[in-house]
Amino acid sequence: MLQRSLLTILVLLPVAGAIAAVAYGMAARRGETAAKWIALGFSTATFALSLLLLTGGGYADSAAFRFEQNLPWIGAIGARYHVGVDGISLWLVILTTLLVPISIVSSWHAVEKRPLAFYAFILLLESAMIGVFVSLDLLVFYLFFEASLVPMFFLIGVWGGERRIYAAAKFFIFTAVGSLLMLVGIIALYYIHLRQAGFGTFDYTTLLASLRSSQMVLGPDAQFWLFLAFAIAFAIKVPLFPFHTWLPDAHTEAPTAGSVILAGVLLKMGTYGLMRFNLALFPDASRYFAWVMITLAVIGIIYGALVAMVQPDVKRLVAYSSVSHMGFVVLGLFSFTEQGMQGSLYQMLNHGVSTGALFLLVGMIYERRHTRLISEFGGLAKPMPWFATLFVFASLSSVGLPILNGFIGEFLIMLGMWTSPALSQTWARVATMLAATGVIWAAVYMLWMLQRVLFGRVKNEKNKRLTDLNWREMGLLLPLLALMIYMGVYPRPFLNRSRAAVELVRSRVVATEGGGVIAER
Amino acid sequence: MNLCLAMQTAQAVSPDINFALIMPELLVSVAGVLVMLVDAFTRRSNQRWVTGLLSLVGLGAAAAVCVLMWDDQTTAREAFNGMIVLDRMRLSFTLVFLIVSALTVLISMIWVEWEHLPAGEFHSLLLFATVGMMFMASGGDLVIIFLGLELLSIATYVMAGFRRTDLRSNESSMKYFILGAFSSAFLLYGIALVYGGTSLLNGGAGTTNIKELALRVGAENALAYPALLYAGAALMLVGFGFKIATAPFHVWTPDVYEGAPTPVTAFMAAGPKASGFAAFMRVFLFGFPFIAATTNAAQLHSAWINALWLLAILTMSVGNLAALVQNNVKRMLAYSSIAHAGYALVGFVAAGQARDETLQSDAIAAVAFYLLAYAVMNLGAFAVVTLIARSGDRRTEIEDYNGIGFTAPALSFALTLFLLSLLGIPLTAGFMGKVMVFRAALDQGFVGLVVIGVLNTAISVYYYLRLIVVMFFRERSTAWSAPAVPVSVALAIIITVLGVFYLGIFPGQVLDAFRSAQPVVSQLK
């Protein structure tokens, strides 16, 4: 029973929480303050339940989906409610369920305006995000992918900063418009399957099986257009250069909880989609487009880092660093090597943990000073030693210091790219070397920012009286810091569980009909 | 076929009366008459409840009969010498009309009270308009379709001008009347030309029966004046194009929708549009079908398919682009309704192109589903707009929605849901509707049409979002208190909210019911 419906419970539990919060909020007089407790309760329960996914066992040995539930949904068009997890989605689901309670606690005192609606939207968002990672039916996937926009739109628009309306509208329009063509692609896939295999389907596993058994063959033209339709939707979400312009605005204006979730989970939907759908369903087009994606990724890495360097606003700096880090993820995916792709997946988790922590820390000083301008700070280490320690910690993790998590991911990605079959040997190495400069740039902008914010004399009078982190704030950050060290020292449990699933995707891309690798380019 | 023609020319007239087949129409007509009678004998303060309830009972009874007829294979498939047909297409559209009218009754309840208008007259007009719509869906003959259309139109002209003392309402009614009469003339002239065009070389008279029409169109060598068919079809296309407000025949829509009382606008955007589609599709899909190995029919078919293809693109684009710059909510929703007619046309084109009967009935079901989804979300949106507009429709500018989001959270979130559904965000009815029509069109290879449709959806993001942004993200500078929500309107909003989710999450049941429609006419092909 639990085995089959666990994922459905995970998807629906936060919605139930949202309904409960709203119902209680309307019924009880002090319901608005109770909302955060209800939200925390439901999201913690979701997290606890999501840990049960680890008991699935055997992730290391087979790429099969676990905790599958497959029910008829719309008979008329052959859409099914099909959910399941494998080694790829497992960790992304847990990352989601971990970050949501953390972001709820981070808003404990920060959100005073309409708390009921705020927490209800966060819970709805959680449902949509879990839904994205577990759905195995393309229509259901699209449903959750789009549905996640609405709560985030409200979170930015109602609880955001000064330019929140602009940022919210830009966020919504960019991402919604980007994914519309994917819908056309999904329906087109249905019909191609109908024509070739005799029945139409939106089911990912069925589509994959038909492709592997050559019951369905996607010609070069079909793959070309389908790849583009899907890739544009995901590239905007990631965001890949040059589709990244919505991200700095959205991040900067979003409330802390929104930024944490946006950076931690929403961006991963893009890279997850590229991995799950683009690589596995359109392998020939993936190889054909590999150089484009790699080039854009490398540009994103360097461009994001350079722009981050000159930002006067800490939050904007972290936002641009996301562009750079997500570039690494895309680079790893399109290296088509085991190290590279595993590193990509690992880097998705890393980025969620370290950037999440950075946004939390930025939110904490913002709560105290109501500014995020680097020039306003200086010497914060003196009044706030704990804050400074943790900030340095999280920044170094983001930079990729060995023994912290960021290092493993970036190292694997570059290792993979060096031997990548996606490009000729020379170009693969050039790309790797260029990407490697991104790590150096990251050190430059992060350390420089730390220096200006934390060290030196306390120049600004207002900064002298700042209080250090309280227990709630420490409690928020410690799990993330523990994860940074754990993931940096002992990545085996993570990488082991994802290997089989990643290898399956890789084998789709690398194995061509002729057995050779990427001859057509 | 020759035998068939010969029989027709022999004019074998038998009454062929079958009241069971027009039971839903009869019930609604009787309810309309009863409402008028009861209205005369009821105290003024009770009128709106009594006549409203009576109307709802009539509509409910008709819907129940409809459902009973659904799977009944034993009843005759046509009656009155082919004037009335029974198929899933008719039943699904009839159900849409009944839902639209019932919701309109609920929404207009408050308005009739605010404005001190005669409730009984309004309700009976609404019921007669509904009968007209139902005949447009059930008519198997151009004459019946035209009669239904006129019945609908005349009732609606009056409803649009129902607020006699309001200039805008008068203007709306007048414009609607003049342009509506104009378009009816086009349609009628088209019917006349088609009648002439189907007359036979051997002196046999023409026909207005749709089934017969298809046979004649296929029998090209027997026709006296086949060229007239093209002119007739073109004029009919224009006439129907006016009724469902396709660009470039849409110009009346914004003015009429803006000026008419809001509940009437809600009705006009959902009901008459759907009935226009029902009649339009029946005439063109089954009257001018593609018939293999004929030049005449094939050319005619490809001509109207191409024309509709162009109309669909124009309608979607004009509607969405014009909606971008509107500052009045009703006007914005009027342009959005034009755009939605364009999306529905995409499904219509697909149905026209389909060679296979099941594919065709799937496409028809997709259009019916789309119009149902549109009716539900649109009526819901107008219900909220009615409440916010207050009496006399005073507050319909986008400015009036500034910052009301958290002052009236239930209303604002409901309106947000309807707007997101109109936009086509997943989990809502609008999304499923779009998936269905785009799916049908992709199946027929209209990739370009679908891509344009999708790009249009992208354009529409802006104006739907704008209203949400205004409601929730702006602060209100002037005082504003949430309107009291009367029971009837609350009921309408709850039903439409649930409907939007139901059609958006579990569309299967409704689709299955609408599908496998076996249109009578095509069985004979």
PDB file of C-alpha atoms in Angstrom, chain B residues 397-515:
ATOM      1  CA  GLU B 397     -12.101  49.525 -15.410  1.00  0.00           C
ATOM      2  CA  ILE B 398      -8.916  47.657 -14.567  1.00  0.00           C
ATOM      3  CA  GLU B 399      -8.117  50.500 -12.159  1.00  0.00           C
ATOM      4  CA  ASP B 400     -11.148  49.517 -10.125  1.00  0.00           C
ATOM      5  CA  TYR B 401      -9.465  46.218  -9.315  1.00  0.00           C
ATOM      6  CA  ASN B 402      -6.446  47.868  -7.756  1.00  0.00           C
ATOM      7  CA  GLY B 403      -5.374  46.077  -4.602  1.00  0.00           C
ATOM      8  CA  ILE B 404      -8.649  44.330  -3.911  1.00  0.00           C
ATOM      9  CA  GLY B 405      -6.894  40.968  -3.708  1.00  0.00           C
ATOM     10  CA  PHE B 406      -6.650  40.529   0.010  1.00  0.00           C
ATOM     11  CA  THR B 407      -9.664  42.669   0.856  1.00  0.00           C
ATOM     12  CA  ALA B 408     -11.958  40.231  -0.890  1.00  0.00           C
ATOM     13  CA  PRO B 409      -9.760  37.145  -1.021  1.00  0.00           C
ATOM     14  CA  ALA B 410     -12.406  34.610  -1.988  1.00  0.00           C
ATOM     15  CA  LEU B 411     -13.645  36.646  -4.944  1.00  0.00           C
ATOM     16  CA  SER B 412     -10.170  37.619  -6.065  1.00  0.00           C
ATOM     17  CA  PHE B 413      -8.730  34.131  -5.910  1.00  0.00           C
ATOM     18  CA  ALA B 414     -11.739  32.798  -7.745  1.00  0.00           C
ATOM     19  CA  LEU B 415     -11.260  35.405 -10.467  1.00  0.00           C
ATOM     20  CA  THR B 416      -7.557  34.544 -10.554  1.00  0.00           C
ATOM     21  CA  LEU B 417      -8.405  30.923 -11.082  1.00  0.00           C
ATOM     22  CA  PHE B 418     -10.715  31.790 -13.970  1.00  0.00           C
ATOM     23  CA  LEU B 419      -8.116  34.034 -15.544  1.00  0.00           C
ATOM     24  CA  LEU B 420      -5.447  31.349 -15.232  1.00  0.00           C
ATOM     25  CA  SER B 421      -7.868  28.928 -16.790  1.00  0.00           C
ATOM     26  CA  LEU B 422      -8.581  31.316 -19.666  1.00  0.00           C
ATOM     27  CA  LEU B 423      -4.836  31.576 -20.026  1.00  0.00           C
ATOM     28  CA  GLY B 424      -4.536  27.808 -20.089  1.00  0.00           C
ATOM     29  CA  ILE B 425      -2.482  26.980 -17.027  1.00  0.00           C
ATOM     30  CA  PRO B 426      -2.498  23.264 -16.228  1.00  0.00           C
ATOM     31  CA  LEU B 427      -4.945  21.791 -13.726  1.00  0.00           C
ATOM     32  CA  THR B 428      -7.650  24.046 -15.099  1.00  0.00           C
ATOM     33  CA  ALA B 429     -10.367  23.482 -17.662  1.00  0.00           C
ATOM     34  CA  GLY B 430      -8.827  25.918 -20.116  1.00  0.00           C
ATOM     35  CA  PHE B 431      -5.621  23.927 -20.299  1.00  0.00           C
ATOM     36  CA  MET B 432      -7.391  20.672 -21.065  1.00  0.00           C
ATOM     37  CA  GLY B 433      -9.538  22.381 -23.659  1.00  0.00           C
ATOM     38  CA  LYS B 434      -6.472  23.718 -25.434  1.00  0.00           C
ATOM     39  CA  VAL B 435      -4.743  20.360 -25.264  1.00  0.00           C
ATOM     40  CA  MET B 436      -7.768  18.729 -26.854  1.00  0.00           C
ATOM     41  CA  VAL B 437      -8.164  21.113 -29.786  1.00  0.00           C
ATOM     42  CA  PHE B 438      -4.445  21.393 -30.450  1.00  0.00           C
ATOM     43  CA  ARG B 439      -4.174  17.646 -30.271  1.00  0.00           C
ATOM     44  CA  ALA B 440      -6.917  17.242 -32.846  1.00  0.00           C
ATOM     45  CA  ALA B 441      -5.245  19.770 -35.118  1.00  0.00           C
ATOM     46  CA  LEU B 442      -1.796  18.195 -34.806  1.00  0.00           C
ATOM     47  CA  ASP B 443      -3.339  14.883 -35.689  1.00  0.00           C
ATOM     48  CA  GLN B 444      -4.479  16.355 -38.995  1.00  0.00           C
ATOM     49  CA  GLY B 445      -1.049  17.795 -39.626  1.00  0.00           C
ATOM     50  CA  PHE B 446      -1.835  21.444 -38.912  1.00  0.00           C
ATOM     51  CA  VAL B 447       1.488  22.069 -37.203  1.00  0.00           C
ATOM     52  CA  GLY B 448       1.659  25.695 -38.277  1.00  0.00           C
ATOM     53  CA  LEU B 449      -1.816  26.424 -37.002  1.00  0.00           C
ATOM     54  CA  VAL B 450      -1.011  24.884 -33.630  1.00  0.00           C
ATOM     55  CA  VAL B 451       2.256  26.755 -33.323  1.00  0.00           C
ATOM     56  CA  ILE B 452       0.449  30.016 -34.037  1.00  0.00           C
ATOM     57  CA  GLY B 453      -2.154  29.067 -31.467  1.00  0.00           C
ATOM     58  CA  VAL B 454       0.548  28.431 -28.908  1.00  0.00           C
ATOM     59  CA  LEU B 455       2.284  31.703 -29.675  1.00  0.00           C
ATOM     60  CA  ASN B 456      -1.059  33.417 -29.218  1.00  0.00           C
ATOM     61  CA  THR B 457      -1.381  31.806 -25.826  1.00  0.00           C
ATOM     62  CA  ALA B 458       1.993  33.298 -25.057  1.00  0.00           C
ATOM     63  CA  ILE B 459       0.690  36.748 -25.979  1.00  0.00           C
ATOM     64  CA  SER B 460      -2.356  36.290 -23.817  1.00  0.00           C
ATOM     65  CA  VAL B 461      -0.201  35.676 -20.754  1.00  0.00           C
ATOM     66  CA  TYR B 462       0.340  39.386 -20.537  1.00  0.00           C
ATOM     67  CA  TYR B 463      -3.201  40.659 -20.272  1.00  0.00           C
ATOM     68  CA  TYR B 464      -4.538  37.927 -18.031  1.00  0.00           C
ATOM     69  CA  LEU B 465      -1.595  38.392 -15.691  1.00  0.00           C
ATOM     70  CA  ARG B 466      -2.094  42.116 -15.694  1.00  0.00           C
ATOM     71  CA  LEU B 467      -5.410  41.837 -13.911  1.00  0.00           C
ATOM     72  CA  ILE B 468      -3.952  39.416 -11.354  1.00  0.00           C
ATOM     73  CA  VAL B 469      -1.034  41.753 -10.792  1.00  0.00           C
ATOM     74  CA  VAL B 470      -3.388  44.690 -10.309  1.00  0.00           C
ATOM     75  CA  MET B 471      -5.505  42.783  -7.830  1.00  0.00           C
ATOM     76  CA  PHE B 472      -2.785  41.316  -5.670  1.00  0.00           C
ATOM     77  CA  PHE B 473       0.489  43.149  -6.119  1.00  0.00           C
ATOM     78  CA  ARG B 474      -0.707  46.747  -6.037  1.00  0.00           C
ATOM     79  CA  GLU B 475      -1.880  48.634  -3.012  1.00  0.00           C
ATOM     80  CA  ARG B 476      -5.223  50.328  -3.008  1.00  0.00           C
ATOM     81  CA  SER B 477      -5.162  54.080  -2.490  1.00  0.00           C
ATOM     82  CA  THR B 478      -8.886  54.700  -2.158  1.00  0.00           C
ATOM     83  CA  ALA B 479     -11.359  53.142   0.209  1.00  0.00           C
ATOM     84  CA  TRP B 480     -13.025  49.993  -0.980  1.00  0.00           C
ATOM     85  CA  SER B 481     -15.138  47.441   0.742  1.00  0.00           C
ATOM     86  CA  ALA B 482     -15.800  43.977  -0.513  1.00  0.00           C
ATOM     87  CA  PRO B 483     -19.255  43.530  -2.028  1.00  0.00           C
ATOM     88  CA  ALA B 484     -21.644  41.274  -0.191  1.00  0.00           C
ATOM     89  CA  VAL B 485     -21.935  38.003  -2.041  1.00  0.00           C
ATOM     90  CA  PRO B 486     -25.523  36.820  -2.354  1.00  0.00           C
ATOM     91  CA  VAL B 487     -26.258  33.114  -2.140  1.00  0.00           C
ATOM     92  CA  SER B 488     -27.129  32.657  -5.797  1.00  0.00           C
ATOM     93  CA  VAL B 489     -23.937  34.240  -7.080  1.00  0.00           C
ATOM     94  CA  ALA B 490     -21.890  32.412  -4.462  1.00  0.00           C
ATOM     95  CA  LEU B 491     -23.433  29.214  -5.724  1.00  0.00           C
ATOM     96  CA  ALA B 492     -22.561  30.110  -9.304  1.00  0.00           C
ATOM     97  CA  ILE B 493     -18.965  30.868  -8.331  1.00  0.00           C
ATOM     98  CA  ILE B 494     -18.598  27.650  -6.344  1.00  0.00           C
ATOM     99  CA  ILE B 495     -20.025  25.603  -9.200  1.00  0.00           C
ATOM    100  CA  THR B 496     -17.731  27.226 -11.742  1.00  0.00           C
ATOM    101  CA  VAL B 497     -14.643  26.879  -9.530  1.00  0.00           C
ATOM    102  CA  LEU B 498     -15.360  23.208  -9.024  1.00  0.00           C
ATOM    103  CA  GLY B 499     -16.147  22.896 -12.715  1.00  0.00           C
ATOM    104  CA  VAL B 500     -12.838  24.441 -13.709  1.00  0.00           C
ATOM    105  CA  PHE B 501     -10.964  21.962 -11.530  1.00  0.00           C
ATOM    106  CA  TYR B 502     -13.131  19.035 -12.516  1.00  0.00           C
ATOM    107  CA  LEU B 503     -12.716  19.625 -16.236  1.00  0.00           C
ATOM    108  CA  GLY B 504      -9.052  20.381 -15.718  1.00  0.00           C
ATOM    109  CA  ILE B 505      -8.135  17.357 -13.642  1.00  0.00           C
ATOM    110  CA  PHE B 506     -10.648  14.701 -14.623  1.00  0.00           C
ATOM    111  CA  PRO B 507     -11.742  15.595 -18.141  1.00  0.00           C
ATOM    112  CA  GLY B 508     -11.987  11.925 -19.107  1.00  0.00           C
ATOM    113  CA  GLN B 509     -15.610  11.362 -18.182  1.00  0.00           C
ATOM    114  CA  VAL B 510     -16.955  14.361 -20.026  1.00  0.00           C
ATOM    115  CA  LEU B 511     -14.764  13.686 -23.039  1.00  0.00           C
ATOM    116  CA  ASP B 512     -15.877  10.101 -23.237  1.00  0.00           C
ATOM    117  CA  ALA B 513     -19.471  11.219 -23.104  1.00  0.00           C
ATOM    118  CA  PHE B 514     -18.904  13.764 -25.874  1.00  0.00           C
ATOM    119  CA  ARG B 515     -16.889  11.381 -27.974  1.00  0.00           C
TER     120      ARG B 515
END
